[in-house]
Coordinates of C-alpha atoms and ligand atoms in Angstrom, one line a residue:
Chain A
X1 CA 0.0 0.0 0.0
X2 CA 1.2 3.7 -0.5
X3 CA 0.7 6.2 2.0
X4 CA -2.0 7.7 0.5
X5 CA -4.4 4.7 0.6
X6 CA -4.1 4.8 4.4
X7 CA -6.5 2.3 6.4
X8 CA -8.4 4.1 9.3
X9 CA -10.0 0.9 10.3
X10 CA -8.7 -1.1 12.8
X11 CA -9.6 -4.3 11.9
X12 CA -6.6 -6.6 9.5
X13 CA -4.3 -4.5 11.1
X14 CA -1.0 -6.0 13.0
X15 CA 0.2 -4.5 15.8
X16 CA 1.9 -5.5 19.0
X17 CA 1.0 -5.0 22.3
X18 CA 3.8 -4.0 24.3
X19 CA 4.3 -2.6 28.5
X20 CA 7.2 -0.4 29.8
X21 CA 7.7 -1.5 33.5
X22 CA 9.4 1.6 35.4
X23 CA 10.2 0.8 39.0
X24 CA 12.1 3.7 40.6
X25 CA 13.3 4.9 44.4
X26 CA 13.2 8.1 44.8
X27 CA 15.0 10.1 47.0
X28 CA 13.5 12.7 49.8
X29 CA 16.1 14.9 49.9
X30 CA 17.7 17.0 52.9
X31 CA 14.9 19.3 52.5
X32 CA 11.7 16.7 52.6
X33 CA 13.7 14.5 54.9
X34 CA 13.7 17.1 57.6
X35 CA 9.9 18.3 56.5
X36 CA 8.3 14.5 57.0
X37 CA 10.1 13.4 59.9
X38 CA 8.6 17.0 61.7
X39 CA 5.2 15.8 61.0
X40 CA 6.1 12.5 61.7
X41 CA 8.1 12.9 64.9
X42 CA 6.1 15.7 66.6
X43 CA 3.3 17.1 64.3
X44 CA 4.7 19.6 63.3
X45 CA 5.2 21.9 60.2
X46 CA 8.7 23.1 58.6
X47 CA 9.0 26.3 56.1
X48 CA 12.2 28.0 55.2
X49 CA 13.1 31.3 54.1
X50 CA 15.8 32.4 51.7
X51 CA 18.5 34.5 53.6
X52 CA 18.9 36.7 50.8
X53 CA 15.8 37.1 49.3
X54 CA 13.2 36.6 51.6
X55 CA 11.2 34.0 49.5
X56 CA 9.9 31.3 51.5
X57 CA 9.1 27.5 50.8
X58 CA 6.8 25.2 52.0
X59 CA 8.3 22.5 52.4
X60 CA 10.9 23.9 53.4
X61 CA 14.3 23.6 51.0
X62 CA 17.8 23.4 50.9
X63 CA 17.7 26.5 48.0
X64 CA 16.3 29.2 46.8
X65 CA 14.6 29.0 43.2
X66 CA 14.6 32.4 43.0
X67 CA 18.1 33.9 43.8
X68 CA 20.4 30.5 44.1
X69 CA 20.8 31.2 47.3
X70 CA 21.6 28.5 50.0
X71 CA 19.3 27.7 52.5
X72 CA 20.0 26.6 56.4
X73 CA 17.0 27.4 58.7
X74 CA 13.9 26.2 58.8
X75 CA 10.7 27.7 61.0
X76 CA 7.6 26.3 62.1
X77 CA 4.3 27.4 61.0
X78 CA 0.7 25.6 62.1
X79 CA -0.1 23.8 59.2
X80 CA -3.2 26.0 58.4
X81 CA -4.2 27.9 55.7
X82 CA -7.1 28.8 53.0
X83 CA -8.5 27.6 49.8
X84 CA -6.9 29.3 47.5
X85 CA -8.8 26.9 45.1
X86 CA -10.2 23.5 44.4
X87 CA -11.1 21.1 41.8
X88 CA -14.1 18.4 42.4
X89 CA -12.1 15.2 40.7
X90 CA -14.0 13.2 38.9
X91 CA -11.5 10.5 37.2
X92 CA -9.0 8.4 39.0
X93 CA -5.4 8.3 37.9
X94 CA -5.9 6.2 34.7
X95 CA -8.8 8.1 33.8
X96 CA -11.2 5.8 34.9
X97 CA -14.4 6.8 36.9
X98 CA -14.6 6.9 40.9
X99 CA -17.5 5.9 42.5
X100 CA -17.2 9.3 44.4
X101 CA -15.4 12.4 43.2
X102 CA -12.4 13.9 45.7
X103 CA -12.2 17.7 46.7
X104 CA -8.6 18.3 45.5
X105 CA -7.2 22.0 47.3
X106 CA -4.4 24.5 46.5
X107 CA -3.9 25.2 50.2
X108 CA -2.7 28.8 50.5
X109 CA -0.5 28.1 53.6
X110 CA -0.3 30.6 56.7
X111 CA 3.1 31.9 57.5
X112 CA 4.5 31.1 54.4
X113 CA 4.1 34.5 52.4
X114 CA 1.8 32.6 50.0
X115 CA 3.6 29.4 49.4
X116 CA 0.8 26.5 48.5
X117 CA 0.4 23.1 49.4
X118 CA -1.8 20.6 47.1
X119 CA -4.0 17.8 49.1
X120 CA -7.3 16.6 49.5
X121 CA -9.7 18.5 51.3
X122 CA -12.3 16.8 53.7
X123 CA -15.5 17.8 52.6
X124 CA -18.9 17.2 50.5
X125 CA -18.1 19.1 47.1
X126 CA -20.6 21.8 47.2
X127 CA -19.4 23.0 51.2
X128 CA -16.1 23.7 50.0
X129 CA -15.5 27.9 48.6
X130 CA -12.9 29.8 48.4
X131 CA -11.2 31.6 51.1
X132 CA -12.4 29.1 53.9
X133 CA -9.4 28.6 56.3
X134 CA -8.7 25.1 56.5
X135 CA -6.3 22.6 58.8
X136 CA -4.4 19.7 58.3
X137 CA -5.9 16.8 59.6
X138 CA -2.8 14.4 60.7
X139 CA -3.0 10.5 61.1
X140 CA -2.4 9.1 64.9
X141 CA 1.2 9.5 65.3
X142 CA 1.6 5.5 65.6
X143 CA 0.4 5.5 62.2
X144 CA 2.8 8.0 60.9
X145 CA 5.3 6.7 58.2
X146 CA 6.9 9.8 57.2
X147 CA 5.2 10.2 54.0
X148 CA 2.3 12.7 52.0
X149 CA -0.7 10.8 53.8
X150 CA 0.8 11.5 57.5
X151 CA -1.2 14.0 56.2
X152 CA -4.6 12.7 55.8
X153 CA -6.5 16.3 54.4
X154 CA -6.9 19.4 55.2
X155 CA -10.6 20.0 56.7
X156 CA -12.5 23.3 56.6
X157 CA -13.1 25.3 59.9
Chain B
X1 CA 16.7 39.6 15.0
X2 CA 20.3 39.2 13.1
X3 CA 20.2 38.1 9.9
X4 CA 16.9 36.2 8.5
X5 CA 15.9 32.8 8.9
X6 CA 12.9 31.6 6.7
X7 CA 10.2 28.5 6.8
X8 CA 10.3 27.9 2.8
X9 CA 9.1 23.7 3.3
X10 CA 5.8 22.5 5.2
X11 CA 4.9 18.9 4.7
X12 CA 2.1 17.6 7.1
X13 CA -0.2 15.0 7.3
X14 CA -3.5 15.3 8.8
X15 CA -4.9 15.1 12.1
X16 CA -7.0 12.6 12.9
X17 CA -7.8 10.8 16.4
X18 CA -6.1 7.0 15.3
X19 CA -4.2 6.1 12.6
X20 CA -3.9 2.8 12.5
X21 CA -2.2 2.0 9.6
X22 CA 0.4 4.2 9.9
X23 CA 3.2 3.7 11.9
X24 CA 4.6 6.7 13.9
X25 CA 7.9 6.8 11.9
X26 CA 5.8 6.6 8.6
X27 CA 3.8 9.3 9.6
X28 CA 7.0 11.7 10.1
X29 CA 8.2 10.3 6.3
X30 CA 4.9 11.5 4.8
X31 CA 5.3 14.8 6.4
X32 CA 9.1 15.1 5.5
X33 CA 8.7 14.4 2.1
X34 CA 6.1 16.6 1.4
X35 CA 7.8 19.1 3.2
X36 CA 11.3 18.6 0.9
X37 CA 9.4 18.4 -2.3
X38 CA 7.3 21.8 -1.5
X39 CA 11.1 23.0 -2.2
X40 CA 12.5 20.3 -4.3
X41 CA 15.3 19.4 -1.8
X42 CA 16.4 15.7 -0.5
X43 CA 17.8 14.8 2.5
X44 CA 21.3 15.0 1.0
X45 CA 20.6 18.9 0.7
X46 CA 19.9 19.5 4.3
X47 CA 22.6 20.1 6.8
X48 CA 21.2 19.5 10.2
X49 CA 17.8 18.2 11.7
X50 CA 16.2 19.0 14.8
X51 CA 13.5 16.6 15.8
X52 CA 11.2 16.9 19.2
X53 CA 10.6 13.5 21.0
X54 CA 10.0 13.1 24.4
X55 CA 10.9 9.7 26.1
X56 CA 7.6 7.5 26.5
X57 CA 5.4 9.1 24.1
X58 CA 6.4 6.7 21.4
X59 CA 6.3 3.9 23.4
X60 CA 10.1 4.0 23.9
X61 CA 12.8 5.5 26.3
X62 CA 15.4 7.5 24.6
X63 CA 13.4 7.7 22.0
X64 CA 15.6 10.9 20.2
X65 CA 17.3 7.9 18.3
X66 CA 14.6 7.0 16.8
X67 CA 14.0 9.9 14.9
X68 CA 16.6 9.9 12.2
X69 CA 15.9 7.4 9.5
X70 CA 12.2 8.8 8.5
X71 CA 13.6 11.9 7.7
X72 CA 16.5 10.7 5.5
X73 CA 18.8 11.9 8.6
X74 CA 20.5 8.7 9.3
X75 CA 24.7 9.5 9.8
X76 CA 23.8 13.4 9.5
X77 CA 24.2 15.6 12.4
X78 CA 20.8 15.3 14.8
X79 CA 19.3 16.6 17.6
X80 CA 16.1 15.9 19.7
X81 CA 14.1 18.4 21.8
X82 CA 12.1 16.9 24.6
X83 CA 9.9 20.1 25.1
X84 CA 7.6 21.6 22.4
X85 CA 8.0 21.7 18.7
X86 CA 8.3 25.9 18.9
X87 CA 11.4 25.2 21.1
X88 CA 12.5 23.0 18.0
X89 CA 11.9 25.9 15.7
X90 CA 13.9 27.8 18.0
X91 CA 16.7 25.8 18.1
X92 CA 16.6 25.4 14.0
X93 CA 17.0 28.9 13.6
X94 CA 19.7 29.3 16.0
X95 CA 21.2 26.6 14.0
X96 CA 20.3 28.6 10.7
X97 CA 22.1 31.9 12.5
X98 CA 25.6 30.0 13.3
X99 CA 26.2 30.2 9.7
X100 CA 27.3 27.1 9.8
X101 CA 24.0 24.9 8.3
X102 CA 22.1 26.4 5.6
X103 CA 19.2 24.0 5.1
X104 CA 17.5 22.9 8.5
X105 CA 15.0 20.0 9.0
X106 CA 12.9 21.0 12.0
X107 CA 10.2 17.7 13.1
X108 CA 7.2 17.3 15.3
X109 CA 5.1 14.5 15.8
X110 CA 2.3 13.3 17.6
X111 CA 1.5 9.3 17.6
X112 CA -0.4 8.8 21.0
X113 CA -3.7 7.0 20.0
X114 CA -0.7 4.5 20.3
X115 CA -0.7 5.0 24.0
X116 CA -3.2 3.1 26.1
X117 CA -2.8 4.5 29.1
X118 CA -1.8 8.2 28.7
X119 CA -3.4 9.8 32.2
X120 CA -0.5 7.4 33.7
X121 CA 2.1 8.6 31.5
X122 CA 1.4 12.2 32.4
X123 CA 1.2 11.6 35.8
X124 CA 5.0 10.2 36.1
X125 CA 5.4 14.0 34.8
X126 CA 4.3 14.8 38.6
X127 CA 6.7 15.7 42.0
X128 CA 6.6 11.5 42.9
X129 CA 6.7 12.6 46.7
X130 CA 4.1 15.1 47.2
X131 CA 1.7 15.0 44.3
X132 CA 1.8 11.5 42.5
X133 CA 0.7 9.7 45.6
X134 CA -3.1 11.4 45.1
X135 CA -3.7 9.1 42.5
X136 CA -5.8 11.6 40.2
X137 CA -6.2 12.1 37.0
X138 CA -3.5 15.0 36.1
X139 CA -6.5 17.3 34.8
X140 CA -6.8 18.3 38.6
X141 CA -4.0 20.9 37.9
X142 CA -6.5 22.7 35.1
X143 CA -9.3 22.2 37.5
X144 CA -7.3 24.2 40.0
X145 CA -5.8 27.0 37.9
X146 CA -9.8 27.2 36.3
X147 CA -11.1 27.4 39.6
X148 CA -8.9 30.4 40.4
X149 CA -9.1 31.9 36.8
X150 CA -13.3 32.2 37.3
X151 CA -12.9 33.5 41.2
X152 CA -10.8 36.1 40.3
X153 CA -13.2 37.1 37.8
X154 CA -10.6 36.7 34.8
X155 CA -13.5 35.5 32.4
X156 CA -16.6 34.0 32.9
X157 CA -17.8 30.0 32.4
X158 CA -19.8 31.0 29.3
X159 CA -17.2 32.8 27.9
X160 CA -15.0 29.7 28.7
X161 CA -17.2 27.3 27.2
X162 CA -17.4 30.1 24.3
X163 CA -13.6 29.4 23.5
X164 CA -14.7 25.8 22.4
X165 CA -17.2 26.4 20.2
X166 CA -15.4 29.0 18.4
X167 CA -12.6 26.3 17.8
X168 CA -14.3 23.5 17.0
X169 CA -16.0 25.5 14.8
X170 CA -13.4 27.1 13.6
X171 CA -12.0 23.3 12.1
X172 CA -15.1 23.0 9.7
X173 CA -12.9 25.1 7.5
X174 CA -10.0 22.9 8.2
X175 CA -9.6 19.7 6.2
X176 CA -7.5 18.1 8.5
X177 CA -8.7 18.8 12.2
X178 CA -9.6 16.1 13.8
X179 CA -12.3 17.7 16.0
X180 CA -14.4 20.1 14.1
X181 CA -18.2 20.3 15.4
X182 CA -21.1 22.5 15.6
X183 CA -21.6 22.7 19.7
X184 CA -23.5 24.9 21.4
X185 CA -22.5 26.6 24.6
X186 CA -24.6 24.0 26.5
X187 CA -23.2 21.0 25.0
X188 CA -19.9 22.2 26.5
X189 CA -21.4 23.7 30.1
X190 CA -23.6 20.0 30.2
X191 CA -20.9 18.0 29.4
X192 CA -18.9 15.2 31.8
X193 CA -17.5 16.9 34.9
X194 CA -14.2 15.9 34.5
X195 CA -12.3 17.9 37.3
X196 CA -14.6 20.4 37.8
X197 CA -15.0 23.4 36.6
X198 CA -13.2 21.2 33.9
X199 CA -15.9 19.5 31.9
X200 CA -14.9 16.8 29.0
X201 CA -15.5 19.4 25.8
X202 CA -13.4 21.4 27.8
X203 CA -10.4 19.7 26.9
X204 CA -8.5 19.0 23.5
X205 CA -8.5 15.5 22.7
X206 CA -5.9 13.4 21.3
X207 CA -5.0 13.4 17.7
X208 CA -2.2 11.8 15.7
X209 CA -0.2 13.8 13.1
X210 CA 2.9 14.6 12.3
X211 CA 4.4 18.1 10.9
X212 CA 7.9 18.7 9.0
X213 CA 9.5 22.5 8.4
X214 CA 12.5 23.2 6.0
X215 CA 13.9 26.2 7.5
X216 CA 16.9 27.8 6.0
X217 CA 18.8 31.4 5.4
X218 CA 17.8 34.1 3.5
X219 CA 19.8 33.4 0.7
X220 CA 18.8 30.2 0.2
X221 CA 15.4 30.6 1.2
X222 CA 15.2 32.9 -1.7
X223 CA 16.4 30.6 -4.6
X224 CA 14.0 27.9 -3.0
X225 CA 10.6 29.7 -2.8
X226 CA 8.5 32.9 -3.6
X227 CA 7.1 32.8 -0.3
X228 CA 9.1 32.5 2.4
X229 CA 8.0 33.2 5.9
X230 CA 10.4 34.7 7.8
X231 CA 11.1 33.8 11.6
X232 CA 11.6 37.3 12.8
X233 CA 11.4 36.2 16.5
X234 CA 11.2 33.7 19.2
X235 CA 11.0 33.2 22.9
X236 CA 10.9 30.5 25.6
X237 CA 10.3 30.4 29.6
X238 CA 9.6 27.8 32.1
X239 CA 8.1 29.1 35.5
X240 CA 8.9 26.6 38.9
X241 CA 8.1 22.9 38.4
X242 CA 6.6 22.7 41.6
X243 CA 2.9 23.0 42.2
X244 CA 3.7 24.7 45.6
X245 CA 5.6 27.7 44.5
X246 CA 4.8 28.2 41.1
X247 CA 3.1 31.5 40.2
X248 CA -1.0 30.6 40.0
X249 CA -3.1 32.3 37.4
X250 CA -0.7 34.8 36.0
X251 CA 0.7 32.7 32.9
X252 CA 4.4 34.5 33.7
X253 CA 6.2 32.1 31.3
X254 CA 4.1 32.8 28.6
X255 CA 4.4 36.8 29.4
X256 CA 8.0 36.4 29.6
X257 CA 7.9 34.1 26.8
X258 CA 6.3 36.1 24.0
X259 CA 7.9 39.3 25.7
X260 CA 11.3 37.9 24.2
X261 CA 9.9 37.0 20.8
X262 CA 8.5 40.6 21.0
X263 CA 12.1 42.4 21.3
X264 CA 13.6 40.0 18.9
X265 CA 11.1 40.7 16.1
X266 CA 11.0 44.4 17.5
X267 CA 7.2 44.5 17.9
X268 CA 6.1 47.4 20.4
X269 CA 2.3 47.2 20.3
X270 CA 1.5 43.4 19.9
X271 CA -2.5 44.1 19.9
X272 CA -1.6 46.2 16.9
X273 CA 0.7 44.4 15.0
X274 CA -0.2 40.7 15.3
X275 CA -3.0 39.7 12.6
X276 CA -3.4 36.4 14.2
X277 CA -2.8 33.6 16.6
X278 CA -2.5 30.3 17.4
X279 CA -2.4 29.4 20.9
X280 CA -2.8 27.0 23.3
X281 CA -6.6 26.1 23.9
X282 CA -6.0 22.6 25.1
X283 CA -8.1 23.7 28.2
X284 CA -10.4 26.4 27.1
X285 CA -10.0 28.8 29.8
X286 CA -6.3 28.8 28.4
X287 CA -6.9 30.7 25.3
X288 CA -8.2 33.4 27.2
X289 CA -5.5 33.5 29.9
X290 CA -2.3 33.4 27.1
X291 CA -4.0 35.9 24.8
X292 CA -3.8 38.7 27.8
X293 CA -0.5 37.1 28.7
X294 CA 1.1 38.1 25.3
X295 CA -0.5 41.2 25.4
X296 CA -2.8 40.8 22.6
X297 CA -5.6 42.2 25.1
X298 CA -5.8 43.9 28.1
X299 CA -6.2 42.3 31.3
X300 CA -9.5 41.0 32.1
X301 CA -10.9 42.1 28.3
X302 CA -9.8 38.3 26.1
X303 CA -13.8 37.2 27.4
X304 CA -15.4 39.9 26.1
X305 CA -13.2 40.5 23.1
X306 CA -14.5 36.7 22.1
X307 CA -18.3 37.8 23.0
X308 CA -18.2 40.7 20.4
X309 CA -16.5 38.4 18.3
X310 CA -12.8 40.3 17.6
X311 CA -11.0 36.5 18.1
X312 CA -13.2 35.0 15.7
X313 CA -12.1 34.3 11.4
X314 CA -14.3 37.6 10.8
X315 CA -12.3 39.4 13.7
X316 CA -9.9 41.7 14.0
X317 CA -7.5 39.7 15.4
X318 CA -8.2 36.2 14.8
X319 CA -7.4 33.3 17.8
X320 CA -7.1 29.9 17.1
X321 CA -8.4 29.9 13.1
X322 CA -7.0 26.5 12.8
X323 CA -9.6 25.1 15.8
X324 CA -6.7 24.8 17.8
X325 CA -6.0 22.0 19.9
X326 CA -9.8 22.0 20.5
X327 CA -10.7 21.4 16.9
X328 CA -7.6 20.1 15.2
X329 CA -6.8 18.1 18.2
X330 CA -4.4 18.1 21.4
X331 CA -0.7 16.9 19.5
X332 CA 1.5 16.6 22.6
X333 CA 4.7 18.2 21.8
X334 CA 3.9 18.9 18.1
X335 CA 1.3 21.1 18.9
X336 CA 2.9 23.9 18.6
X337 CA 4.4 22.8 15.0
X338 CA 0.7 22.3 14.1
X339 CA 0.5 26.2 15.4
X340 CA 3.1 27.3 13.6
X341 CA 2.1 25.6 10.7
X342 CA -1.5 27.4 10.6
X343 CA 0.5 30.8 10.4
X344 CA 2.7 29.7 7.7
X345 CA -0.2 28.8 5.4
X346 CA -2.2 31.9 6.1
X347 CA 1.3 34.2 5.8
X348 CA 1.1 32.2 2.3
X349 CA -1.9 32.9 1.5
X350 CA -2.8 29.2 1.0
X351 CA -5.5 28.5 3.9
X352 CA -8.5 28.3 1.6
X353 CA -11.9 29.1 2.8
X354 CA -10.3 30.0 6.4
X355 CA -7.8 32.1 5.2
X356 CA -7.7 35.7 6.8
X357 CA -7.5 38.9 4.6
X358 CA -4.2 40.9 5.4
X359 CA -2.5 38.7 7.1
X360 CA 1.3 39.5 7.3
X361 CA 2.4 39.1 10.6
X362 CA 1.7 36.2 12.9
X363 CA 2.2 34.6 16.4
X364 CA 2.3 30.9 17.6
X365 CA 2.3 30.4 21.1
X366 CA 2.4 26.7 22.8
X367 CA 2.3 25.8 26.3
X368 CA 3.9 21.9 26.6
X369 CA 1.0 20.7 28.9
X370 CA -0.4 19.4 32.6
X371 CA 1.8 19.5 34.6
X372 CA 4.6 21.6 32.9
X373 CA 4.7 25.6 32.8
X374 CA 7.4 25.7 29.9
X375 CA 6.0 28.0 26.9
X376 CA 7.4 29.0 24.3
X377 CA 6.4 31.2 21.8
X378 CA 7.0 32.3 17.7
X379 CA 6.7 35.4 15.4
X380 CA 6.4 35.0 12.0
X381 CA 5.9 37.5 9.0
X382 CA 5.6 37.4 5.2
X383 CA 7.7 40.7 4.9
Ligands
ZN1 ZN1 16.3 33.7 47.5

């Protein structure tokens, strides 16, 4: 065949099905090392702020993305903030459907000079606006493995 | 700009959402040798190739070395951009500027009706520690930035919706869109919640394709063609990768982006001197936020500038003529070749019934996709 007479059905076609296995570790780092194993240890939250410039991450880093600049000190803030937005999800990871959609939030997080932190939130889809402050909602600390879902959500109050 | 680099070749095939009987390196053949007869060159003519690939899409890692031999490229100097086809273009005519290559192959392809499982390709784009453990569907970054784009009162959910039937529209006058339809605003407000206020029309869907540019200097772009279209500038910007402290709902590396295309090409009053563009509408609300980036409206005004129909063929300043990634369909990393290529044919004069009176200078803009922030961004002109 040339490649004009192209066949757009897919029927009498060959084709092999193929799968790319990727299995990876990946590292925390100095900076989300320190971060998970303050929730983890004692509940608590770690920012940072850029000695020369000011900026301020959450969770804290080992750099600045703005000015290069090195970073050694972290601070503690309370884990709260406000919906700075949120999206009602309504497809799982492989775009399949869920039985019942999350509340996904862009947490604008207090103390932090509006750094934002991405998690679910707690709550039926239509209660959630806005500008509501929120908190984290933390697992038992026997529970804790130093990991994203230490945090379980954040939770309107 | 110094010295002139032209697009005289265009090869493409069309868009079209499978394409079974084609493979993906057959696909960029059809489009290069269209593209090298439009000029009358072979591969033995062309100095250097730049190709964009990125690992995965094609269903293999490094995947830049498999790029070569469907363009007549095999044991010719090569390169592969993993980012979008206008950072290809880029390169090319850096390439073309060295003085050291006078004919320039610049590639784009998009193949991923052969992907069965794309949502989980995209979401290994994601931070692995904070973000990939959600387990959602990587549209939740659009819902977010939507959310925010319609509290802050950037544009309104009809005018959002508006942006997709304008496109799809728009690629009833396009023989090879993939997507073109005659919607109504409701079809796209009624339609699947996806990650709300994303609905399904709201998003491009996938399309194969592939797209080949001969790009050369002016010299030679003068004994190939009567038309060439002349690069005259182009800018790229990346904002943070992170979801926590990258700038929300300002589009800065689009700004930033088309700002430097703008001082290359030594354009002052974009909303002036821009006949058209072609930018990313892969979520609808995105046409209106990257049209106000670049400056081709003032803040808060792309909404209404749709409603009395300025961004429309008829307008006067067309957006998205080709249907965009709406209508023609969402092309991965050769999206923005399939923008550039609109321009080129309307600078030509060749884009039959769509084709816009007076067109001589024109901008491509591409954004590279959930959960990136690189844009990158074109200026072409037929004078
Ligand atoms: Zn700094």
């Amino acid at each position: 065949m040339g490649l004009s007479e192209r066949i757009e059905r897919n029927v009498d076609l060959s084709y092999f099905e193929g799968k790319i296995p990727v299995n990876y570790v990946y590292t925390y780092g100095l900076g989300l090392e320190k971060f998970f194993n303050a929730i983890k240890e004692k509940g608590e939250f770690l920012a940072s702020r850029c000695p020369e410039c000011g900026a301020v991450y959450f969770p804290c880093r080992i750099f600045c993305e703005r000015c290069f600049s090195e970073i050694t000190r972290t601070f503690k803030v309370p884990g709260t903030g406000t919906v700075y937005s949120y999206t009602v999800c309504h497809l799982d990871m492989d775009g399949s459907p869920k039985k019942e959609p999350d509340v996904v939030g862009l947490i604008e997080v207090d103390g932090t000079e509006g750094a934002k932190f991405v998690h679910f939130i707690d709550a039926k889809p239509d209660k959630v606006t806005i500008g509501r402050k929120v908190k984290p909602v933390l697992k038992a600390k026997k529970d804790r493995e130093g990991g994203i879902f230490d945090i379980k959500g954040f939770r309107q109050v | 700009m110094i010295g002139k680099v032209a697009i005289t070749g265009l090869g493409y095939t069309e868009f079209s959402a499978g394409s079974p009987g084609t493979s993906f390196r057959e696909l960029t053949y059809e489009a290069a040798a269209k593209a090298y007869n439009e000029v009358g060159i072979e591969p033995k003519d062309i100095d250097t190739f730049v190709c964009t690939s990125e690992d995965f899409c094609e269903g293999y890692s490094i995947s830049d070395e498999y790029c070569n031999d469907q363009l007549g490229a095999v044991l010719k100097p090569v390169q592969t951009i993993p980012g979008d086809a206008i950072h290809s273009l880029a390169v090319g005519t850096m390439l073309v500027l060295t003085g050291q290559f006078d004919i320039v192959a610049v590639q784009a392809l998009s193949k991923l009706s052969n992907m069965k499982t794309i949502p989980n390709m995209v979401n290994f784009a994601f931070d692995p520690i904070l973000n990939r453990p959600l387990d959602e569907h990587y549209s939740y970054v659009s819902g977010l930035a939507m959310n925010r784009f319609l509290h802050d009162g950037k544009a309104t959910r009809e005018q959002c919706a508006r942006v997709v039937v304008k496109n799809r529209a728009n690629a009833l006058q396009n023989p090879v869109a993939a997507y073109a339809a005659d919607l109504t605003l409701d079809n796209v407000l009624d339609s699947e919640p996806v990650s709300e206020p994303v609905r399904l029309l709201d998003l491009a869907q996938v399309a194969d394709g592939a797209i080949v540019f001969v790009i050369c200097s002016e010299q030679t772009a003068r004994s190939l063609t009567d038309n060439p279209i002349w690069v005259k500038g182009v800018g790229w910007s990346t904002d943070s990768p992170s979801l926590e402290s990258r700038d929300w709902g300002n589009a800065v590396s689009t700004r930033l982006a088309g700002d430097m295309a703008y001082k290359m090409a030594g354009i002052k009053y974009p909303a002036r001197e821009i006949d058209l563009a072609e930018v990313t509408d892969e979520v609808s609300f995105k046409e209106l936020e990257y049209i106000e980036a670049l400056r081709l409206f003032e803040p808060g005004r792309a909404g209404l500038a749709l409603e009395d129909g300025r961004t429309t063929r008829g307008g006067d300043l067309p957006v998205n003529v080709s249907g965009g990634d709406l209508g023609v369909g969402h092309l991965f990393e050769a999206a923005g070749a399939q923008k550039l290529m609109e321009i080129v044919l309307q600078l030509r004069g060749t884009a039959g019934s769509r084709q816009i009176a007076n067109a001589h200078t024109g901008l491509a803009q591409a954004w590279r996709g959930e959960p990136t922030t690189s844009a990158a961004v074109a200026i072409l002109s037929n004078k």
